PDB file of C-alpha atoms in Angstrom:
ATOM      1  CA  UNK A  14     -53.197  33.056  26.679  1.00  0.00           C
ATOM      2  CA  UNK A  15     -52.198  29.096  25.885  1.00  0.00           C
ATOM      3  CA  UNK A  16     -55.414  27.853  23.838  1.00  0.00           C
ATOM      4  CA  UNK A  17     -55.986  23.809  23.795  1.00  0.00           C
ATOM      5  CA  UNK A  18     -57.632  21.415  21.558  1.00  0.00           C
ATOM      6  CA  UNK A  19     -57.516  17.752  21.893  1.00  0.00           C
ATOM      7  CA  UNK A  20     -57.832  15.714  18.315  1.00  0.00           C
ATOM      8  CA  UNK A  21     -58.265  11.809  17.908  1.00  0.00           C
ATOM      9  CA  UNK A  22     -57.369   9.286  15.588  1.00  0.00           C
ATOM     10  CA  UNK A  23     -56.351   5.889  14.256  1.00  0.00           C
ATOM     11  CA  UNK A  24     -52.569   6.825  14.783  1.00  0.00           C
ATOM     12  CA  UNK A  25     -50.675   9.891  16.449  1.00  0.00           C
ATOM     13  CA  UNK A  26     -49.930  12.099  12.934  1.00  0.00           C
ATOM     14  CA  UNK A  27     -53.991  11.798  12.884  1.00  0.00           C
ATOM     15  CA  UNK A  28     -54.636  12.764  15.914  1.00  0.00           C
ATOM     16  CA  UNK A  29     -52.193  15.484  15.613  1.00  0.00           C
ATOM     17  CA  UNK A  30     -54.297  16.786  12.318  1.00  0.00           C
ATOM     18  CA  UNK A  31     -57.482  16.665  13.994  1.00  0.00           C
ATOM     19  CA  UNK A  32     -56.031  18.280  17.514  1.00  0.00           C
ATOM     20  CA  UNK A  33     -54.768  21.120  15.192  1.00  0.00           C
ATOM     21  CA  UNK A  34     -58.260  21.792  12.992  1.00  0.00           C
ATOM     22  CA  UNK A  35     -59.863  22.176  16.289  1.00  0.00           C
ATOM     23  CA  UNK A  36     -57.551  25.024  17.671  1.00  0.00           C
ATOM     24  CA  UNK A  37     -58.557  26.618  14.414  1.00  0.00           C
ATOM     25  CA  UNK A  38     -55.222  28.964  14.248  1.00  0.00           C
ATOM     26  CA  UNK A  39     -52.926  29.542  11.439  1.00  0.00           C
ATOM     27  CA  UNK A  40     -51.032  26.973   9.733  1.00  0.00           C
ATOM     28  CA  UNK A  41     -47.687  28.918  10.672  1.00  0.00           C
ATOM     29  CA  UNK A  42     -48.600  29.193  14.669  1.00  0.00           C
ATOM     30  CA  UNK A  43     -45.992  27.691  17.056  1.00  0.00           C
ATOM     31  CA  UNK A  44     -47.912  24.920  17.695  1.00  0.00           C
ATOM     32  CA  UNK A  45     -47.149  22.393  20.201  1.00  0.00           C
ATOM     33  CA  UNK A  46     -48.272  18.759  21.201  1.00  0.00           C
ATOM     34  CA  UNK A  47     -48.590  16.573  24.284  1.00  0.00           C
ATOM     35  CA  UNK A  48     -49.547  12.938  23.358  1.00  0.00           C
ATOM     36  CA  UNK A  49     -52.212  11.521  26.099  1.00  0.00           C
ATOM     37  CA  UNK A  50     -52.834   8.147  24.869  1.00  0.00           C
ATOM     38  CA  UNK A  51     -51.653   5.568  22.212  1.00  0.00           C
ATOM     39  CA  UNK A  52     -53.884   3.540  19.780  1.00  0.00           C
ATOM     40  CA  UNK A  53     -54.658   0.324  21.606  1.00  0.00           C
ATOM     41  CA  UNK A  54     -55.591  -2.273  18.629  1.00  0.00           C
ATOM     42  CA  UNK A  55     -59.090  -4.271  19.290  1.00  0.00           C
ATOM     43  CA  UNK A  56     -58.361  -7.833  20.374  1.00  0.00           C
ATOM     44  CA  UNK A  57     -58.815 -10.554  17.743  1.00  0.00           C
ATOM     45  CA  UNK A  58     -59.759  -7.429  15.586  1.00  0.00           C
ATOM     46  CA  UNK A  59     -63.356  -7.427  17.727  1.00  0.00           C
ATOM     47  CA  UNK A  60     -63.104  -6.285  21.299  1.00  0.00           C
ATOM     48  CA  UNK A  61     -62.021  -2.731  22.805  1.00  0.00           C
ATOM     49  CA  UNK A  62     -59.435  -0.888  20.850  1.00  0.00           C
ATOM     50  CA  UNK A  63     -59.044   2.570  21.688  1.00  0.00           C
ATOM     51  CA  UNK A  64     -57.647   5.653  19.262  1.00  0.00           C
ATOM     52  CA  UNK A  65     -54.890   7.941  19.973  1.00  0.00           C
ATOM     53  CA  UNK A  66     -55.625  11.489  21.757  1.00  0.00           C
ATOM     54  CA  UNK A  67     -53.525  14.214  20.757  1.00  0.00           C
ATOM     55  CA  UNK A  68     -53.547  17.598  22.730  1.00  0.00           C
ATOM     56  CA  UNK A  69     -52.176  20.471  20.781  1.00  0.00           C
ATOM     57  CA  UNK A  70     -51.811  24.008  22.301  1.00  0.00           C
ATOM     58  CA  UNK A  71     -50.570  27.139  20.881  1.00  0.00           C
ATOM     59  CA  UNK A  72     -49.884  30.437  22.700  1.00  0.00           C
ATOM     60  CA  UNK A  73     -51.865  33.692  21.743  1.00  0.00           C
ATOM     61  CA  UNK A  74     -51.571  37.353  22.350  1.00  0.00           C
ATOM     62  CA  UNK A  75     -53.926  37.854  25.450  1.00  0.00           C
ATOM     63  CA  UNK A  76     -57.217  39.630  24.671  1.00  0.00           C
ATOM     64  CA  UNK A  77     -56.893  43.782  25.197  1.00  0.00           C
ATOM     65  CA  UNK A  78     -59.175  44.487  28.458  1.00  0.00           C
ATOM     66  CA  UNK A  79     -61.925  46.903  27.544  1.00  0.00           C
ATOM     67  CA  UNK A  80     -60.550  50.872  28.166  1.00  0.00           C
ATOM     68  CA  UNK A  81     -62.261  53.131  30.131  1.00  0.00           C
ATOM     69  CA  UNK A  82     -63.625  55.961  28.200  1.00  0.00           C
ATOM     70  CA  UNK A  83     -61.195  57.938  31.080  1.00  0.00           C
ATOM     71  CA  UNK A  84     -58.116  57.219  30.151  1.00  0.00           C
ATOM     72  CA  UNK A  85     -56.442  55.716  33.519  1.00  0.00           C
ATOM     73  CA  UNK A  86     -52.671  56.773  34.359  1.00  0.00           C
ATOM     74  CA  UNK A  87     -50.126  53.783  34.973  1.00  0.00           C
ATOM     75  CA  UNK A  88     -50.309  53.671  39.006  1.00  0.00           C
ATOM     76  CA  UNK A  89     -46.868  51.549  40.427  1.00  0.00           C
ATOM     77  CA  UNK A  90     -48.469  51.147  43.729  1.00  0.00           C
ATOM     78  CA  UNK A  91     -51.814  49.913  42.888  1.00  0.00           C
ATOM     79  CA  UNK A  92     -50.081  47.638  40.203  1.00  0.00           C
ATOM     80  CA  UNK A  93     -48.215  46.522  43.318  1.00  0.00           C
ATOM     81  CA  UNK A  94     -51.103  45.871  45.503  1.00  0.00           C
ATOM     82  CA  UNK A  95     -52.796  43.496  43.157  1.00  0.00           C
ATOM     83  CA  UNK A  96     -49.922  41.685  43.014  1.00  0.00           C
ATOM     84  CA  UNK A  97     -49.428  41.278  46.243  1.00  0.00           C
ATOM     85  CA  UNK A  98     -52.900  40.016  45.954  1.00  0.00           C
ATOM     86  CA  UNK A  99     -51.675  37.338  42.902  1.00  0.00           C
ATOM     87  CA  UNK A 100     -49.103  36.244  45.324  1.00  0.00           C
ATOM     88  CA  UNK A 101     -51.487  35.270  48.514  1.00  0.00           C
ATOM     89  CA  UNK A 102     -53.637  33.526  46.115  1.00  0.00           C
ATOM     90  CA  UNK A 103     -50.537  31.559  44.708  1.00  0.00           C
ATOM     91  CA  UNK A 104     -49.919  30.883  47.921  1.00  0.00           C
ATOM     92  CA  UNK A 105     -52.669  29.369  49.251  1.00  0.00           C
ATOM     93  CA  UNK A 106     -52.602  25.378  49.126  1.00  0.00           C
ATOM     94  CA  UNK A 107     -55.159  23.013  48.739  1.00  0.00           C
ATOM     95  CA  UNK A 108     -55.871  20.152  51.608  1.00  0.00           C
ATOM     96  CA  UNK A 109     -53.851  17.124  50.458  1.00  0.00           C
ATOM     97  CA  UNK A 110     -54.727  13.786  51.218  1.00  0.00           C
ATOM     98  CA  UNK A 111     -51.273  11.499  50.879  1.00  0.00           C
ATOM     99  CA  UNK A 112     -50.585   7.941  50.792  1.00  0.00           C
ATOM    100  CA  UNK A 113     -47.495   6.130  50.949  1.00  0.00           C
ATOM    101  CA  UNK A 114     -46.402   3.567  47.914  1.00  0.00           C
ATOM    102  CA  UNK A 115     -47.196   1.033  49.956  1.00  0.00           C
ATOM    103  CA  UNK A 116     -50.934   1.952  49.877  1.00  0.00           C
ATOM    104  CA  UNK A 117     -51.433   2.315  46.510  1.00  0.00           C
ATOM    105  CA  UNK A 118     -53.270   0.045  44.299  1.00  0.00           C
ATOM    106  CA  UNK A 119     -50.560  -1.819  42.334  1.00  0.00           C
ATOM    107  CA  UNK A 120     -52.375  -1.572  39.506  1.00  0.00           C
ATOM    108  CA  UNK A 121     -53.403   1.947  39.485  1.00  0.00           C
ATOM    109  CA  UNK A 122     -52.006   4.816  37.255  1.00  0.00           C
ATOM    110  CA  UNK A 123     -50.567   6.488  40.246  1.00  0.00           C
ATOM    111  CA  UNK A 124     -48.408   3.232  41.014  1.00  0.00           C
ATOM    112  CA  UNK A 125     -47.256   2.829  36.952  1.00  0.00           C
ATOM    113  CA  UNK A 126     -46.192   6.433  37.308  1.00  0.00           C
ATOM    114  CA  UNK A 127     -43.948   5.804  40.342  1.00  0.00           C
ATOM    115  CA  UNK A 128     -42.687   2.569  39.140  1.00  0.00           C
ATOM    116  CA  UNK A 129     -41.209   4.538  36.000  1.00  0.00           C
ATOM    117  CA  UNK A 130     -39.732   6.839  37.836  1.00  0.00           C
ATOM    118  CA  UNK A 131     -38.363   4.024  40.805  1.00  0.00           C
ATOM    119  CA  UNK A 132     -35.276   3.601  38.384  1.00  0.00           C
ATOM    120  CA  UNK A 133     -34.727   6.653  36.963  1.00  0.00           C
ATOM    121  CA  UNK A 134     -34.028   8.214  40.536  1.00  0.00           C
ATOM    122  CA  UNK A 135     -31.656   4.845  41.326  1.00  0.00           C
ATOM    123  CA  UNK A 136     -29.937   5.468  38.305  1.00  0.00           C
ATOM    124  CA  UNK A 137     -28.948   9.300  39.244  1.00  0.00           C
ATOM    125  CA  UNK A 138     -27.866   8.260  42.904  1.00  0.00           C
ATOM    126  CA  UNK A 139     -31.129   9.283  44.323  1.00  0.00           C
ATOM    127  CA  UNK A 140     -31.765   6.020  47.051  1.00  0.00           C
ATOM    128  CA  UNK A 141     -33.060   6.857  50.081  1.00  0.00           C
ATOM    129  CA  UNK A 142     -35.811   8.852  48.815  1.00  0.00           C
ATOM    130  CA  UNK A 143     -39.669   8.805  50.041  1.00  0.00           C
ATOM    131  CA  UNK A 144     -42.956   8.980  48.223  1.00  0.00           C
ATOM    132  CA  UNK A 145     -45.785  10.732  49.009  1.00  0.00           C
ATOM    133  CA  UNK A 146     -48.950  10.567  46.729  1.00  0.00           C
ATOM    134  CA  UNK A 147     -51.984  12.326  47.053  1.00  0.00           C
ATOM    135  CA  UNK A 148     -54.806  10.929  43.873  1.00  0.00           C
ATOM    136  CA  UNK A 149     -57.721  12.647  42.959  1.00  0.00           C
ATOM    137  CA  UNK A 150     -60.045  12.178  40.127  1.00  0.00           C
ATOM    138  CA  UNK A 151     -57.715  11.755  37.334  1.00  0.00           C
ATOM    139  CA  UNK A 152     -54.791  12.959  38.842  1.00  0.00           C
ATOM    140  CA  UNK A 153     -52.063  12.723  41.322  1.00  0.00           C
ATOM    141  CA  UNK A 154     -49.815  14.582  42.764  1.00  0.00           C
ATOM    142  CA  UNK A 155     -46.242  12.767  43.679  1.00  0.00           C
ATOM    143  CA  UNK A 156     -43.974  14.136  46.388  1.00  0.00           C
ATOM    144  CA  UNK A 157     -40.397  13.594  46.862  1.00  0.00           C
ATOM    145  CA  UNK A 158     -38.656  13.752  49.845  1.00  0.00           C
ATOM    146  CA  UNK A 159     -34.755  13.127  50.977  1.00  0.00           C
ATOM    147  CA  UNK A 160     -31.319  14.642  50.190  1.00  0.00           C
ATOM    148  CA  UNK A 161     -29.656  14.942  47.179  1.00  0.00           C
ATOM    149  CA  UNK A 162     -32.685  15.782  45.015  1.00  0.00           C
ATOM    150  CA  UNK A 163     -31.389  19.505  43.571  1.00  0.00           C
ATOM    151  CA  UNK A 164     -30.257  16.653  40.448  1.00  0.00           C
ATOM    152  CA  UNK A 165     -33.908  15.809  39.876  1.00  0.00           C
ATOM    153  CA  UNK A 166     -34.774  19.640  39.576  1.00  0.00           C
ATOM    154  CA  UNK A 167     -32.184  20.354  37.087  1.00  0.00           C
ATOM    155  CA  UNK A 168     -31.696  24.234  35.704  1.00  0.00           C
ATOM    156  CA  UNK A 169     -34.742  26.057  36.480  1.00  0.00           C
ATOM    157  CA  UNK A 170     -36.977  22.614  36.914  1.00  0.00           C
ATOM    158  CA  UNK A 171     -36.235  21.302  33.643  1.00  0.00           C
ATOM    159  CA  UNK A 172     -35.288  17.573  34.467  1.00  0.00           C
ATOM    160  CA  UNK A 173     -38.561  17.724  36.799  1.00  0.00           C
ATOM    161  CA  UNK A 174     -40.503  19.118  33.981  1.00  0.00           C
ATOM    162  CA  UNK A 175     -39.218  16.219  31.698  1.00  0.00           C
ATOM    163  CA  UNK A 176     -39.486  13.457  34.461  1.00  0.00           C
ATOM    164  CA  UNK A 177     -43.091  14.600  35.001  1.00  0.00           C
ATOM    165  CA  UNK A 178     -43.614  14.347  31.429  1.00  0.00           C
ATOM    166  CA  UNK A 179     -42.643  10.980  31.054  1.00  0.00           C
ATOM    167  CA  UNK A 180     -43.890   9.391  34.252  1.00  0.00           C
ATOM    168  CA  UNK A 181     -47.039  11.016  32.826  1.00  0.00           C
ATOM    169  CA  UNK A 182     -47.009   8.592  29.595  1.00  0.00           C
ATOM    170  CA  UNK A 183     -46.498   5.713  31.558  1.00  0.00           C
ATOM    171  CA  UNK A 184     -49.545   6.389  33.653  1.00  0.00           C
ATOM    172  CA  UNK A 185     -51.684   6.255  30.603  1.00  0.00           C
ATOM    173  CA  UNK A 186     -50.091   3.533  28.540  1.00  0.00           C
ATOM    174  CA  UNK A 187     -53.420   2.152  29.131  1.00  0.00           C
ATOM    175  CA  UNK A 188     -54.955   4.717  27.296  1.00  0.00           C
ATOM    176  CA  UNK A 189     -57.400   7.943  28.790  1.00  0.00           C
ATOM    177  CA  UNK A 190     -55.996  10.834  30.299  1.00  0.00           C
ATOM    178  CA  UNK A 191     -54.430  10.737  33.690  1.00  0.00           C
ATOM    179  CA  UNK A 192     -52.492  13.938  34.507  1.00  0.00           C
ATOM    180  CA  UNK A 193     -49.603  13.464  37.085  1.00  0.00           C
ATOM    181  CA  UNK A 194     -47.768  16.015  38.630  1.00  0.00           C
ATOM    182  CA  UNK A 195     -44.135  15.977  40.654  1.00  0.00           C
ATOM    183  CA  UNK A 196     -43.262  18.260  43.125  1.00  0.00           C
ATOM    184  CA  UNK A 197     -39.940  18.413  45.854  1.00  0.00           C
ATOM    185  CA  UNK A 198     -40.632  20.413  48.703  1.00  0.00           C
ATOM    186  CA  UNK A 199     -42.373  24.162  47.460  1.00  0.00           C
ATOM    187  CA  UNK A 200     -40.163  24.171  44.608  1.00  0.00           C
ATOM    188  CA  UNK A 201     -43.039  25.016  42.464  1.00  0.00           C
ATOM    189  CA  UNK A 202     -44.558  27.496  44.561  1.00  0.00           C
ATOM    190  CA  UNK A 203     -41.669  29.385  44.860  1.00  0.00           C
ATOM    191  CA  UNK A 204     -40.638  28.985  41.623  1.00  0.00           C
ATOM    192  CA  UNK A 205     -44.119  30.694  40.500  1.00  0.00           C
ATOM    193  CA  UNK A 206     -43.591  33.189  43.159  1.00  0.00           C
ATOM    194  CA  UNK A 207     -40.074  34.515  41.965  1.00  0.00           C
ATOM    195  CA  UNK A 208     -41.606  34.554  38.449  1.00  0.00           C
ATOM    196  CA  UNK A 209     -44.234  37.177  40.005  1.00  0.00           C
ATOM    197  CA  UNK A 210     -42.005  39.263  41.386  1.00  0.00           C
ATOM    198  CA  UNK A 211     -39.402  39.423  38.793  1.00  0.00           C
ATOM    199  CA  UNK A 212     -42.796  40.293  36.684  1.00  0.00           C
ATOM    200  CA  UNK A 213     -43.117  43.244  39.590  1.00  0.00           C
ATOM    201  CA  UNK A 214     -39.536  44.561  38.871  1.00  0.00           C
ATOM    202  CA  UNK A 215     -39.552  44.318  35.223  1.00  0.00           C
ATOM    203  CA  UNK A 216     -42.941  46.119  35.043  1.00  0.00           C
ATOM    204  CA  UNK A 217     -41.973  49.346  37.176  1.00  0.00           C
ATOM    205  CA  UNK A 218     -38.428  49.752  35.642  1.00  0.00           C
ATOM    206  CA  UNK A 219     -40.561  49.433  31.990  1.00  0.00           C
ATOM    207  CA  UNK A 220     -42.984  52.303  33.099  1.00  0.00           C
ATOM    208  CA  UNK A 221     -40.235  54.377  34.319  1.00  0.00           C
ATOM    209  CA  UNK A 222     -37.932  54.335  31.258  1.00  0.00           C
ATOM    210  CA  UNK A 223     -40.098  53.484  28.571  1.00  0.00           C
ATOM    211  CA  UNK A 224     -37.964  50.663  26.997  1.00  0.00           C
ATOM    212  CA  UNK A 225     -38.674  46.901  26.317  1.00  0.00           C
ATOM    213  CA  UNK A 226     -37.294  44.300  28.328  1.00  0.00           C
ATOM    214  CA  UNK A 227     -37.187  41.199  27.419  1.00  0.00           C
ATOM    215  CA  UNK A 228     -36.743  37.642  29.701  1.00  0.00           C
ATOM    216  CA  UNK A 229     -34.826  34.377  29.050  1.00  0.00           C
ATOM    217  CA  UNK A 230     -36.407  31.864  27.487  1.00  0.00           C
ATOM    218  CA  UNK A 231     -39.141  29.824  29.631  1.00  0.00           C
ATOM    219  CA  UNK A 232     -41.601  26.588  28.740  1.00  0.00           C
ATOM    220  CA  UNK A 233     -44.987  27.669  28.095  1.00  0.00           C
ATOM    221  CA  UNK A 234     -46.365  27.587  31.468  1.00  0.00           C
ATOM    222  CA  UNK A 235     -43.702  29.813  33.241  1.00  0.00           C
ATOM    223  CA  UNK A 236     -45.054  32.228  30.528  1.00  0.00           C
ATOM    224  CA  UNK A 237     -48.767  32.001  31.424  1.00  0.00           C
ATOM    225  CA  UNK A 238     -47.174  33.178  34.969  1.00  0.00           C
ATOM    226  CA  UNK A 239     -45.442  36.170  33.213  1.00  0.00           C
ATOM    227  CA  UNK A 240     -48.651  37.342  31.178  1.00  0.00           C
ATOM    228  CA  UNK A 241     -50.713  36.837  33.625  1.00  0.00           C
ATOM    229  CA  UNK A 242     -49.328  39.152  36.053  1.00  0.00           C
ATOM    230  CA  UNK A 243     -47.971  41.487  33.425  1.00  0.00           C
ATOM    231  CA  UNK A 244     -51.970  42.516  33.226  1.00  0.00           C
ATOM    232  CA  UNK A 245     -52.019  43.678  37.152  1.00  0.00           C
ATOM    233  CA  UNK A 246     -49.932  46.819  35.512  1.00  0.00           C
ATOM    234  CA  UNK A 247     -51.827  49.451  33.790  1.00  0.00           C
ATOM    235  CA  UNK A 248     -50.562  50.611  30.538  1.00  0.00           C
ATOM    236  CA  UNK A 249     -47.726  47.536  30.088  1.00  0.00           C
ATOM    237  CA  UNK A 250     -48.506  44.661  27.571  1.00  0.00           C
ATOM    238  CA  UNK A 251     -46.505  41.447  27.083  1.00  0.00           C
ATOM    239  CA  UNK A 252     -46.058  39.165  24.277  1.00  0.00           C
ATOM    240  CA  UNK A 253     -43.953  36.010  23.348  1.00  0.00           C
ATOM    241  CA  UNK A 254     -41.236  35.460  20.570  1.00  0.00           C
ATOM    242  CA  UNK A 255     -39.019  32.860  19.283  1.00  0.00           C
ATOM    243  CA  UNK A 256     -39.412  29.194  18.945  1.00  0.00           C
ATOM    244  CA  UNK A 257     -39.105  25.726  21.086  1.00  0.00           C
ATOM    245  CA  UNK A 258     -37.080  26.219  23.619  1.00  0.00           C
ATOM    246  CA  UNK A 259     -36.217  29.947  22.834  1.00  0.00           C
ATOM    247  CA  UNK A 260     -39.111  31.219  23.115  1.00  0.00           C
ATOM    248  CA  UNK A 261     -38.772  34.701  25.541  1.00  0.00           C
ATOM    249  CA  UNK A 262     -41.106  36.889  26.503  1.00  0.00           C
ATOM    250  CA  UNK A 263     -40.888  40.821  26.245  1.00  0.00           C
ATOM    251  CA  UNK A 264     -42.364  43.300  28.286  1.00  0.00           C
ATOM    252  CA  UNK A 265     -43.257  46.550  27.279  1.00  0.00           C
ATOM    253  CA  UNK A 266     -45.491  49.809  27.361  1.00  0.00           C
ATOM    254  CA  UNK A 267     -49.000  49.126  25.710  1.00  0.00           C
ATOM    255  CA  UNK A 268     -48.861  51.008  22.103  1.00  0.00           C
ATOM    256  CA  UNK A 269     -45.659  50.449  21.629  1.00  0.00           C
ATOM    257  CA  UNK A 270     -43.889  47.838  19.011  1.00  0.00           C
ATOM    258  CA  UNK A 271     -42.612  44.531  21.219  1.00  0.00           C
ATOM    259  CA  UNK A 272     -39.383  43.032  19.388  1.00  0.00           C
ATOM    260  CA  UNK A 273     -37.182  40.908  21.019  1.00  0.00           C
ATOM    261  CA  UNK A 274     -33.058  42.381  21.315  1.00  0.00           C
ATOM    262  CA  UNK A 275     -31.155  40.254  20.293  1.00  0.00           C
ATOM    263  CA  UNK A 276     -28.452  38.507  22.110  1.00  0.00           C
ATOM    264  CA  UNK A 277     -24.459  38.011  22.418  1.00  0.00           C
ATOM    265  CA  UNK A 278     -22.721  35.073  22.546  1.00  0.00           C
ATOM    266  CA  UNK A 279     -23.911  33.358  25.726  1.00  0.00           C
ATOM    267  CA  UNK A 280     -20.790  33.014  27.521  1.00  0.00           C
ATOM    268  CA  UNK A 281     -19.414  36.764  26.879  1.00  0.00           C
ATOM    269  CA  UNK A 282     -22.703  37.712  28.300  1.00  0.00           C
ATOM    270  CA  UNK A 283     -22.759  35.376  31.326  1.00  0.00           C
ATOM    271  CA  UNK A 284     -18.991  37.021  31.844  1.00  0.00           C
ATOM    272  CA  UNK A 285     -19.869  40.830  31.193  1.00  0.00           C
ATOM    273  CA  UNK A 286     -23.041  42.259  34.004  1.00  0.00           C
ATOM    274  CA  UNK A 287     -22.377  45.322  31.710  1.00  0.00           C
ATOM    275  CA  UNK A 288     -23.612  43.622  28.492  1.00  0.00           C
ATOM    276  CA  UNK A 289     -26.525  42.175  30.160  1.00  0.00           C
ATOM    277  CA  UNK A 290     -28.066  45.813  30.813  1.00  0.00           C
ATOM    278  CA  UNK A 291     -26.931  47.059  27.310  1.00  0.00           C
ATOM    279  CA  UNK A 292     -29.168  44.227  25.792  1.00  0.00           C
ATOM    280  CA  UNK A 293     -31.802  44.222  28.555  1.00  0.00           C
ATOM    281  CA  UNK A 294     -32.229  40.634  28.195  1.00  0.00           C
ATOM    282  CA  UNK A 295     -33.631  39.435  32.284  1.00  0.00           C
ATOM    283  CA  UNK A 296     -32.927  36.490  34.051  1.00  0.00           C
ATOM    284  CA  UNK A 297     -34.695  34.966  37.084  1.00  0.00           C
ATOM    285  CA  UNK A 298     -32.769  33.887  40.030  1.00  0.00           C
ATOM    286  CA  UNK A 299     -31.154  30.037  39.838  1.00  0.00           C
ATOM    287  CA  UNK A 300     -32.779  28.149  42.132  1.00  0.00           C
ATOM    288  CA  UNK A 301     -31.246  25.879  45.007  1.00  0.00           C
ATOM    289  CA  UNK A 302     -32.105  22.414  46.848  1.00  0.00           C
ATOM    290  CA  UNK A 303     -35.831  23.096  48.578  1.00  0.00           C
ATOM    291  CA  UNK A 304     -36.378  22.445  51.832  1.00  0.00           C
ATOM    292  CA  UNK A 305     -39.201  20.148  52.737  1.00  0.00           C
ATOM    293  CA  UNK A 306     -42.605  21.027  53.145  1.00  0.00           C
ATOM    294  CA  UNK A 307     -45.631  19.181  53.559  1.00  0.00           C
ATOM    295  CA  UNK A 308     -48.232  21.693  52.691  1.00  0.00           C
ATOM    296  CA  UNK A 309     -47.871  21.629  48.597  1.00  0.00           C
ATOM    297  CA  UNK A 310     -50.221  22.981  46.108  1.00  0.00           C
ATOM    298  CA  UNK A 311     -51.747  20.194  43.542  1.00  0.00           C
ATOM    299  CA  UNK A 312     -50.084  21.814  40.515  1.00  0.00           C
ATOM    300  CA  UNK A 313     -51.708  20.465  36.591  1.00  0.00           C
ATOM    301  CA  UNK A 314     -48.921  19.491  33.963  1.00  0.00           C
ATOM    302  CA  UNK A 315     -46.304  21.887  32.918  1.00  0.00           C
ATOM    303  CA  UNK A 316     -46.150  22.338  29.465  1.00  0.00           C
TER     304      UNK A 316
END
């Protein structure tokens, strides 16, 4: 469960402060931050002026569902069906309204995002490329379209991740919170969906030998995906360990103790299939170049 808090201030340490008294956790939480708007100063120290906005989110163990005064057997196949059920509503995809660059509002958010970004993607040899943008109240969602763009993905979407980020400052350099969101193809969809069924497998082989697994490192939001569809199997629990960019989760039968293995050296591991079952550390499947599709979910910010 990721819990939020937004804080305020004069500068960004006070925002940070105040985001962090409102999430109301403890001082030694993994606590992470997202600025969503700089101080503006007033002009000729009178007229508007606006103060910093700080979110700060942490992630927490996810609440224990109520038990049944009948104890209920772990059931694989039911476990199954509901995630089948998870997957069709990933799957389904909003109506999208898109524009071209051309139609946007020069001055809009949606057109300071894309003009950050214009250069970036010229810079790593991605030219003939095509923008699609579909706004909505204090959002937008950018499309890219054309060859080449596996670069912008990076390993497991973290150069999109970053890019989204950062094209997400520059839409509110003005100040307020505009969320922007990139997308190529259904990379995101799919990404979600191997996520759910790697969840699936890890779950089943975890009630059938009673041991811990535990998954490569993943940003905050990939998580949410794992917890969340760890809880369509009865008796498993999930929770997350490490820090930054480390941080795994591990998967294992509810009542038992959760504790991450720990690892060998990357490289003999990446080398050796054998070691990677004797330290049951799981990783999802790379992903390739996505093929284009028109019909894309409006995805929020990855965090």
């Amino acid at each position: 469960m990721i819990k939020e808090a937004i804080g305020y201030g004069s500068t960004i340490e006070e925002a940070k402060e105040n985001a962090v008294l409102e999430l109301n956790v403890k001082e030694d939480a993994d606590i992470s931050f997202d600025v969503l708007a700089f101080p503006q100063k007033k002009v000729l120290g009178l007229f508007g002026g606006s103060k910093a906005q700080v979110k700060a989110f942490v992630e927490l163990p996810d609440p224990k569902p109520a038990k049944n005064t009948k104890k209920e057997k772990s059931n694989p196949k039911k476990a199954e069906k509901r995630t089948n059920e998870t997957k069709k509503e990933t799957a389904k995809t909003t109506d999208v309204k898109y524009v071209t660059e051309a139609e946007l509002s020069s001055d809009s958010r949606a057109a300071k995002a894309i003009a950050y970004l214009k250069p970036i993607l010229e810079n790593l040899g991605c030219t003939n490329i095509t923008l699609k943008i579909a706004e909505k109240e204090n959002s937008a969602l950018i499309e890219l379209e054309g060859d080449g763009l596996g670069v912008i993905i990076g390993h497991r979407g973290e150069t999109l991740d970053a890019l989204q980020y950062l094209a997400g400052l520059a839409a509110n350099s003005g100040g307020g919170y505009y969320k922007v969101s990139l997308n190529i193809g259904d990379y995101r969809q799919r990404r979600e969906e191997t996520l759910i069924n790697l969840t699936s497998k890890i779950c089943k082989q975890v009630i059938e030998t009673g041991k811990c697994r535990t998954l490569e490192p993943m940003n905050p939001y990939e998580r949410r995906i794992i917890h969340t569809a760890v809880q369509n199997f009865d008796g498993v629990t999930s929770a997350s360990f490490g820090e930054g960019s480390e941080r795994r989760v591990v998967i294992g039968l509810e009542g038992t103790e959760l504790k991450p293995l720990r690892r060998r050296d990357d490289r003999r591991r990446g080398n050796n299939r054998r070691g990677n079952r004797q330290n049951n550390v799981v990783n999802s499947a790379p992903e390739r170049e996505p093929k284009k599709d028109s019909d894309i979910p409006l995805y929020g910010k990855i965090n």
